[in-house]
CSV table of C-alpha atoms in Angstrom, one decimal:
chain,number,residue,atom,x,y,z
Q,1,MET,CA,49.9,226.0,261.3
Q,2,GLU,CA,52.7,224.6,259.2
Q,3,ALA,CA,53.0,227.7,257.1
Q,4,HIS,CA,53.2,230.0,260.1
Q,5,ALA,CA,55.7,227.7,261.9
Q,6,ARG,CA,57.9,227.5,258.7
Q,7,ALA,CA,57.8,231.3,258.3
Q,8,VAL,CA,58.7,231.9,262.0
Q,9,ARG,CA,61.6,229.5,261.8
Q,10,ARG,CA,63.0,231.0,258.6
Q,11,ARG,CA,62.7,234.6,259.8
Q,12,ALA,CA,64.1,233.7,263.3
Q,13,CYS,CA,67.2,231.9,261.8
Q,14,ALA,CA,67.8,234.8,259.5
Q,15,TRP,CA,67.8,237.3,262.4
Q,16,VAL,CA,70.2,235.1,264.5
Q,17,SER,CA,72.5,234.9,261.5
Q,18,ALA,CA,72.4,238.6,261.0
Q,19,HIS,CA,73.3,239.2,264.7
Q,20,ARG,CA,75.6,236.3,265.3
Q,21,ASP,CA,78.5,238.6,266.3
Q,22,ARG,CA,76.4,239.5,269.4
Q,23,PHE,CA,76.8,235.9,270.6
Q,24,ALA,CA,80.6,236.1,270.4
Q,25,LEU,CA,82.6,235.7,273.6
Q,26,GLY,CA,84.4,238.9,274.6
Q,27,GLU,CA,87.8,239.3,276.2
Q,28,ASP,CA,86.2,238.9,279.7
Q,29,ALA,CA,85.1,235.3,279.0
Q,30,LEU,CA,87.7,233.9,281.4
Q,31,ALA,CA,87.9,237.0,283.7
Q,32,PRO,CA,87.2,236.3,287.4
Q,33,ASP,CA,84.4,239.0,287.4
Q,34,GLY,CA,83.0,237.9,284.0
Q,35,GLN,CA,79.3,238.2,283.4
Q,36,VAL,CA,78.5,234.6,282.7
Q,37,ASN,CA,74.8,235.2,281.9
Q,38,SER,CA,75.7,237.7,279.2
Q,39,SER,CA,78.6,235.8,277.6
Q,40,TRP,CA,78.7,232.0,278.0
Q,41,LYS,CA,74.9,231.6,278.5
Q,42,PRO,CA,73.9,233.2,275.1
Q,43,LEU,CA,76.6,231.3,273.3
Q,44,GLY,CA,75.4,228.0,274.9
Q,45,GLU,CA,71.8,228.7,274.0
Q,46,LEU,CA,72.8,229.4,270.4
Q,47,ALA,CA,74.7,226.1,270.3
Q,48,GLN,CA,71.8,224.2,271.9
Q,49,VAL,CA,69.2,225.6,269.4
Q,50,CYS,CA,71.5,225.1,266.4
Q,51,ALA,CA,72.2,221.5,267.4
Q,52,SER,CA,68.4,220.9,267.8
Q,53,VAL,CA,67.6,222.5,264.5
Q,54,LEU,CA,70.2,220.3,262.8
Q,55,ALA,CA,68.7,217.2,264.4
Q,56,HIS,CA,65.1,218.1,263.2
Q,57,THR,CA,65.8,219.3,259.7
Q,58,ALA,CA,67.0,217.5,256.6
Q,59,PRO,CA,70.3,218.5,254.9
Q,60,PRO,CA,68.5,219.8,251.8
Q,61,ASP,CA,66.6,222.3,253.9
Q,62,PRO,CA,68.3,225.8,253.8
Q,63,THR,CA,67.6,226.1,257.6
Q,64,HIS,CA,69.8,223.0,258.2
Q,65,ALA,CA,72.8,224.7,256.5
Q,66,ARG,CA,72.3,227.9,258.3
Q,67,ALA,CA,72.1,226.2,261.7
Q,68,GLY,CA,75.3,224.3,260.8
Q,69,ASP,CA,77.1,227.5,260.0
Q,70,LEU,CA,76.0,229.1,263.2
Q,71,LEU,CA,77.0,226.1,265.2
Q,72,ALA,CA,80.5,226.2,263.6
Q,73,PHE,CA,80.7,229.9,264.5
Q,74,ALA,CA,79.8,229.2,268.1
Q,75,TRP,CA,82.4,226.3,268.3
Q,76,ARG,CA,85.1,228.6,266.9
Q,77,GLN,CA,84.3,231.1,269.7
Q,78,THR,CA,85.4,228.5,272.2
Q,79,GLY,CA,88.6,227.9,270.3
Q,80,HIS,CA,87.3,224.5,269.2
Q,81,GLY,CA,86.8,223.6,272.9
Q,82,GLU,CA,90.1,225.0,274.2
Q,83,LEU,CA,88.4,227.7,276.3
Q,84,PHE,CA,86.5,224.9,278.1
Q,85,VAL,CA,89.8,223.5,279.2
Q,86,ARG,CA,91.0,226.8,280.5
Q,87,LEU,CA,87.6,227.6,282.1
Q,88,GLN,CA,87.9,224.2,283.9
Q,89,GLN,CA,91.2,225.3,285.3
Q,90,CYS,CA,89.7,228.6,286.5
Q,91,GLU,CA,86.5,227.2,288.0
Q,92,PRO,CA,86.9,223.4,288.4
Q,93,PHE,CA,83.7,223.0,290.4
Q,94,ALA,CA,81.4,225.3,288.4
Q,95,THR,CA,78.8,223.3,286.5
Q,96,TYR,CA,78.0,225.9,283.8
Q,97,PRO,CA,81.0,225.1,281.6
Q,98,LEU,CA,79.9,221.4,281.3
Q,99,GLU,CA,76.3,222.6,280.7
Q,100,VAL,CA,77.4,224.8,277.8
Q,101,TYR,CA,79.8,222.1,276.5
Q,102,GLY,CA,77.0,219.6,276.5
Q,103,ALA,CA,75.2,221.5,273.8
Q,104,PHE,CA,78.2,221.1,271.5
Q,105,ALA,CA,78.8,217.5,272.4
Q,106,ALA,CA,75.2,216.8,271.4
Q,107,ALA,CA,76.2,217.8,267.9
Q,108,GLY,CA,79.4,215.7,267.9
Q,109,LEU,CA,81.8,218.6,268.6
Q,110,ARG,CA,84.1,217.2,271.3
Q,111,ARG,CA,87.2,218.2,273.2
Q,112,PRO,CA,88.6,215.0,274.8
Q,113,GLU,CA,91.0,216.9,277.0
Q,114,TYR,CA,88.1,218.8,278.6
Q,115,GLU,CA,86.0,215.7,279.0
Q,116,ARG,CA,88.8,213.9,280.9
Q,117,ALA,CA,89.2,216.9,283.2
Q,118,ALA,CA,85.5,217.2,283.8
Q,119,ALA,CA,85.2,213.5,284.5
Q,120,THR,CA,88.0,213.8,287.1
Q,121,VAL,CA,86.3,216.6,288.9
Q,122,ALA,CA,82.9,214.9,288.7
Q,123,ARG,CA,84.3,212.1,290.9
Q,124,ALA,CA,84.5,214.5,293.8
Q,125,ARG,CA,81.9,214.6,296.5
Q,126,GLY,CA,81.9,218.4,296.3
Q,127,TRP,CA,80.7,218.1,292.7
Q,128,ARG,CA,78.0,215.5,293.4
Q,129,LEU,CA,76.8,217.5,296.4
Q,130,THR,CA,76.6,220.9,294.7
Q,131,GLU,CA,73.3,222.5,295.9
Q,132,GLN,CA,71.1,223.1,292.9
Q,133,ASP,CA,67.3,223.2,292.4
Q,134,PRO,CA,66.1,219.9,290.9
Q,135,THR,CA,65.4,221.3,287.5
Q,136,ARG,CA,68.9,222.6,287.2
Q,137,ARG,CA,70.2,219.2,288.5
Q,138,LEU,CA,68.5,217.4,285.7
Q,139,GLY,CA,70.3,219.7,283.3
Q,140,VAL,CA,73.6,218.9,284.8
Q,141,LEU,CA,72.9,215.2,284.6
Q,142,THR,CA,72.0,215.6,280.9
Q,143,ALA,CA,75.3,217.5,280.3
Q,144,GLU,CA,77.2,214.7,282.0
Q,145,ARG,CA,75.7,212.1,279.8
Q,146,ARG,CA,76.4,214.1,276.7
Q,147,ALA,CA,80.0,214.4,277.7
Q,148,GLY,CA,80.3,210.6,278.2
Q,149,ILE,CA,80.3,210.8,282.0
Q,150,HIS,CA,78.5,208.0,283.7
Q,151,ARG,CA,77.6,207.9,287.4
Q,152,PRO,CA,75.3,205.7,289.5
Q,153,GLU,CA,72.6,208.4,289.8
Q,154,HIS,CA,69.2,208.4,288.2
Q,155,ASP,CA,66.8,211.1,287.2
Q,156,SER,CA,63.8,209.8,289.0
Q,157,PRO,CA,64.4,211.1,292.6
Q,158,THR,CA,65.4,214.5,291.2
Q,159,LEU,CA,62.4,214.6,288.8
Q,160,GLU,CA,60.0,213.9,291.6
Q,161,ARG,CA,61.1,217.1,293.4
Q,162,THR,CA,60.3,219.3,290.4
Q,163,TRP,CA,57.0,221.2,289.9
Q,164,LEU,CA,56.2,219.1,286.8
Q,165,GLY,CA,57.5,215.8,288.2
Q,166,GLY,CA,55.3,216.1,291.3
Q,167,LEU,CA,52.2,216.8,289.1
Q,168,ALA,CA,51.5,220.1,290.8
Q,169,GLU,CA,48.0,221.5,290.9
Q,170,PRO,CA,47.6,222.9,287.3
Q,171,TRP,CA,46.1,226.2,288.6
Q,172,THR,CA,49.4,226.9,290.4
Q,173,PHE,CA,51.0,227.4,287.0
Q,174,GLU,CA,52.8,230.8,286.7
Q,175,ARG,CA,55.9,232.2,285.0
Q,176,PHE,CA,58.5,230.5,287.2
Q,177,SER,CA,56.9,227.1,287.2
Q,178,GLY,CA,56.3,227.5,283.4
Q,179,TYR,CA,60.0,227.9,282.7
Q,180,ALA,CA,60.8,225.1,285.1
Q,181,LEU,CA,58.4,222.6,283.5
Q,182,THR,CA,59.6,223.3,280.0
Q,183,HIS,CA,63.2,222.8,281.0
Q,184,VAL,CA,62.3,219.5,282.8
Q,185,VAL,CA,60.9,218.3,279.5
Q,186,PHE,CA,63.9,219.5,277.5
Q,187,HIS,CA,66.3,217.7,279.9
Q,188,LEU,CA,64.4,214.5,280.0
Q,189,THR,CA,64.0,214.3,276.2
Q,190,ASP,CA,67.5,215.6,275.4
Q,191,TRP,CA,65.9,218.7,273.8
Q,192,GLY,CA,63.4,216.7,271.7
Q,193,ARG,CA,65.8,213.9,270.5
Q,194,THR,CA,64.3,211.2,272.7
Q,195,PRO,CA,60.6,212.1,273.3
Q,196,ASP,CA,59.8,208.6,274.5
Q,197,ALA,CA,61.9,209.3,277.6
Q,198,LEU,CA,59.1,211.5,279.0
Q,199,PRO,CA,57.2,209.4,281.5
Q,200,ALA,CA,53.7,208.6,280.5
Q,201,ASP,CA,52.0,210.3,283.4
Q,202,LEU,CA,53.8,213.5,282.7
Q,203,ALA,CA,52.9,213.3,279.0
Q,204,THR,CA,49.2,212.8,279.9
Q,205,TYR,CA,49.3,215.7,282.4
Q,206,LEU,CA,50.9,218.0,279.8
Q,207,THR,CA,48.5,217.0,277.0
Q,208,HIS,CA,45.6,217.9,279.2
Q,209,TRP,CA,46.8,221.2,280.7
Q,210,LEU,CA,49.3,222.6,278.2
Q,211,PRO,CA,46.6,224.1,275.9
Q,212,PRO,CA,45.1,226.4,278.6
Q,213,TRP,CA,48.6,227.3,279.9
Q,214,LEU,CA,49.7,228.2,276.4
Q,215,ASP,CA,46.6,230.2,275.7
Q,216,THR,CA,47.1,232.1,279.0
Q,217,CYS,CA,50.7,233.0,278.2
Q,218,LEU,CA,49.9,234.2,274.7
Q,219,ASP,CA,46.9,236.3,276.0
Q,220,ALA,CA,49.5,237.9,278.3
Q,221,GLY,CA,51.9,238.5,275.4
Q,222,MET,CA,54.5,236.2,277.0
Q,223,TRP,CA,56.1,235.2,273.6
Q,224,ASP,CA,59.3,233.6,275.0
Q,225,LEU,CA,57.5,231.2,277.4
Q,226,GLY,CA,54.8,230.6,274.8
Q,227,CYS,CA,57.5,229.3,272.4
Q,228,GLU,CA,58.9,227.1,275.0
Q,229,LEU,CA,55.5,225.6,275.6
Q,230,LEU,CA,55.1,225.1,271.9
Q,231,ALA,CA,58.4,223.2,271.9
Q,232,VAL,CA,57.0,221.0,274.7
Q,233,ALA,CA,53.8,220.4,272.7
Q,234,ALA,CA,55.9,219.2,269.7
Q,235,THR,CA,57.9,216.9,272.0
Q,236,LEU,CA,55.0,215.0,273.6
Q,237,PRO,CA,55.4,211.3,272.5
Q,238,GLY,CA,52.9,208.8,271.2
Q,239,PRO,CA,50.6,207.1,272.0
Q,240,THR,CA,49.5,210.3,273.7
Q,241,ASP,CA,48.0,212.6,271.2
Q,242,PRO,CA,49.5,216.1,270.9
Q,243,PRO,CA,47.4,219.1,272.1
Q,244,ASP,CA,44.4,220.0,270.0
Q,245,PRO,CA,45.7,221.2,266.5
Q,246,PRO,CA,43.5,224.3,266.5
Q,247,VAL,CA,45.1,225.4,269.7
Q,248,THR,CA,48.6,225.1,268.4
Q,249,ALA,CA,47.6,226.5,265.0
Q,250,ASP,CA,46.3,229.7,266.7
Q,251,ALA,CA,49.4,229.9,268.8
Q,252,TRP,CA,51.7,229.8,265.8
Q,253,HIS,CA,49.5,232.5,264.1
Q,254,ARG,CA,49.9,234.7,267.2
Q,255,ILE,CA,53.7,234.1,267.4
Q,256,SER,CA,54.0,234.9,263.7
Q,257,SER,CA,52.1,238.1,264.2
Q,258,ALA,CA,54.3,239.2,267.1
Q,259,GLN,CA,57.5,238.5,265.2
Q,260,HIS,CA,59.1,241.6,263.6
Q,261,ALA,CA,59.8,241.6,259.9
Q,262,SER,CA,63.5,241.3,260.7
Q,263,GLY,CA,62.8,238.0,262.4
Q,264,ALA,CA,63.2,239.2,266.0
Q,265,LEU,CA,60.6,238.1,268.5
Q,266,PRO,CA,60.3,240.1,271.7
Q,267,GLU,CA,60.3,238.3,275.0
Q,268,GLU,CA,57.0,239.9,275.9
Q,269,ARG,CA,54.4,242.3,274.4
Q,270,PRO,CA,55.4,245.9,275.3
Q,271,SER,CA,53.1,247.3,278.0
Q,272,PRO,CA,50.9,250.3,277.1
Q,273,ALA,CA,53.0,252.4,279.4
Q,274,ASP,CA,56.2,251.4,277.6
Q,275,PRO,CA,57.5,254.5,275.6
Q,276,GLN,CA,59.0,252.1,273.0
Q,277,ASP,CA,56.9,251.9,269.8
Q,278,ALA,CA,55.4,248.5,269.3
Q,279,ASP,CA,56.9,248.5,265.8
Q,280,ASP,CA,60.4,249.1,267.0
Q,281,GLU,CA,62.7,246.0,267.2
Q,282,PRO,CA,63.7,245.4,270.8
Q,283,GLY,CA,67.3,245.4,271.8
Q,284,PHE,CA,69.4,242.2,271.5
Q,285,THR,CA,69.1,241.2,275.2
Q,286,HIS,CA,65.3,241.5,275.1
Q,287,CYS,CA,64.8,239.3,272.1
Q,288,TYR,CA,67.7,237.0,271.4
Q,289,HIS,CA,66.4,234.2,273.7
Q,290,SER,CA,62.8,234.3,272.5
Q,291,THR,CA,64.0,234.4,268.9
Q,292,LEU,CA,66.1,231.3,269.5
Q,293,MET,CA,63.1,229.6,271.2
Q,294,ALA,CA,60.9,230.5,268.2
Q,295,ALA,CA,63.4,228.8,265.9
Q,296,PHE,CA,63.7,225.8,268.2
Q,297,ALA,CA,59.9,225.3,268.7
Q,298,ALA,CA,59.3,225.6,265.0
Q,299,ALA,CA,62.0,223.1,264.1
Q,300,LEU,CA,60.5,220.6,266.6
Q,301,THR,CA,57.0,221.2,265.3
Q,302,LEU,CA,57.9,220.8,261.6
Q,303,GLY,CA,60.3,217.9,262.2
Q,304,ARG,CA,58.1,216.0,264.6
Q,305,ARG,CA,57.8,212.9,262.3
Q,306,HIS,CA,61.4,213.1,261.2
Q,307,LEU,CA,63.4,213.0,264.4
Q,308,HIS,CA,67.0,212.0,264.1
Q,309,ARG,CA,67.5,209.3,266.7
Q,310,ALA,CA,71.1,208.3,266.0
Q,311,GLY,CA,73.3,208.7,269.1
Q,312,HIS,CA,70.6,210.4,271.2
Q,313,GLY,CA,72.9,213.4,271.6
Q,314,ARG,CA,75.9,211.6,273.1
Q,315,GLY,CA,78.1,212.1,270.1
Q,316,ASP,CA,81.0,209.6,269.8
Q,317,GLY,CA,82.2,210.0,273.4
Q,318,GLU,CA,83.0,207.0,275.6
Q,319,GLU,CA,81.2,206.7,279.0
Q,320,ARG,CA,83.4,207.0,282.1
Q,321,ASP,CA,82.7,205.2,285.3
Q,322,LEU,CA,82.9,207.5,288.3
Q,323,THR,CA,82.7,205.0,291.0
Q,324,GLY,CA,86.5,204.7,291.5
Q,325,ALA,CA,88.7,206.6,293.9
Q,326,TRP,CA,89.6,210.1,293.2
Q,327,HIS,CA,92.6,212.2,294.3
Q,328,ALA,CA,93.4,215.8,293.5
Q,329,GLU,CA,94.9,218.9,295.0
Q,330,PRO,CA,92.4,221.3,296.7
Q,331,ALA,CA,91.0,223.8,294.3
Q,332,ALA,CA,90.0,227.4,294.8
Q,333,GLY,CA,86.4,228.4,294.8
Q,334,PRO,CA,84.6,229.8,291.8
Q,335,GLY,CA,85.2,233.5,292.6
Q,336,PRO,CA,82.9,236.4,292.1
Q,337,ARG,CA,81.3,235.4,288.8
Q,338,THR,CA,77.6,235.9,288.4
Q,339,ARG,CA,75.6,232.7,288.8
Q,340,TYR,CA,74.6,230.9,285.6
Q,341,ASP,CA,70.8,230.4,285.9
Q,342,GLY,CA,70.6,227.6,283.3
Q,343,GLN,CA,67.1,228.5,282.1
Q,344,GLY,CA,65.2,230.9,279.9
Q,345,ALA,CA,65.8,234.6,279.7
Q,346,LEU,CA,63.0,235.2,282.2
Q,347,GLY,CA,63.5,231.9,284.0
């Protein structure tokens, strides 16, 4: 298993490095009709994965240096955080800028000016009452903590309304619930940094049912979701044992076999009716997320016993109390931007 995971991580990181310009923000990054899911979202996912790889690899590891270079590239794309300040002015009540910023803050890359502005807006009832599905809400709460924002709101009530938090019947698992449950785990554990934050009942439930779910996804050629489930498997804390090693070993063998020599991993196995040759590398939009998830899952798997706990992803920011009064001029709505979905490519 370790050899396959190491090879997958190395090839995936090499592919991302070779295609890093495809993650760059275009001139429409601040445009009112900008396509958020094809600009800010890929960049945020790149930052999140690189921050996680850095946290789960040792400095002598070449993958550590590569992840650091990619993270620095992503931060430069934001003008070292300046674009977050401008985006805040354009869309003060949109949550996706803070969600993307949180990935950088987790690695210690901060823009105090943006954090002050975000904390001010977060005092508004309009921000607190933004209607979101519970999985997305957990992500926003995680981003707030990463940015040093503190509010008297806990994860538990939100968690109980998620598919995983409610311990749904395991046979109701499907694509949507699969992506939802993996992101619940990522948000609760700060993307693998704090595995002990996963409640014991959820860890037990996942330990029992994750192997058949993973096997089912890989049988269907759902490589992207399969990698996310492998990341969850690597996140499960003690004293609960991780899923059966032969199960994950076979999974890594299958992921490695599905990965192209270039390092690209398709989101899914091409269907027999697909005119594309199975040996052809898929286009960027059909493999960037799954390739990132492959690197992320492999980093967590290989670094399971060497987690970096310092800071728990909050960087050096100061927590801000949001219980005080707040006054501001009315702001315009978010405009016609496409909605940021906050989950996997197929989520």
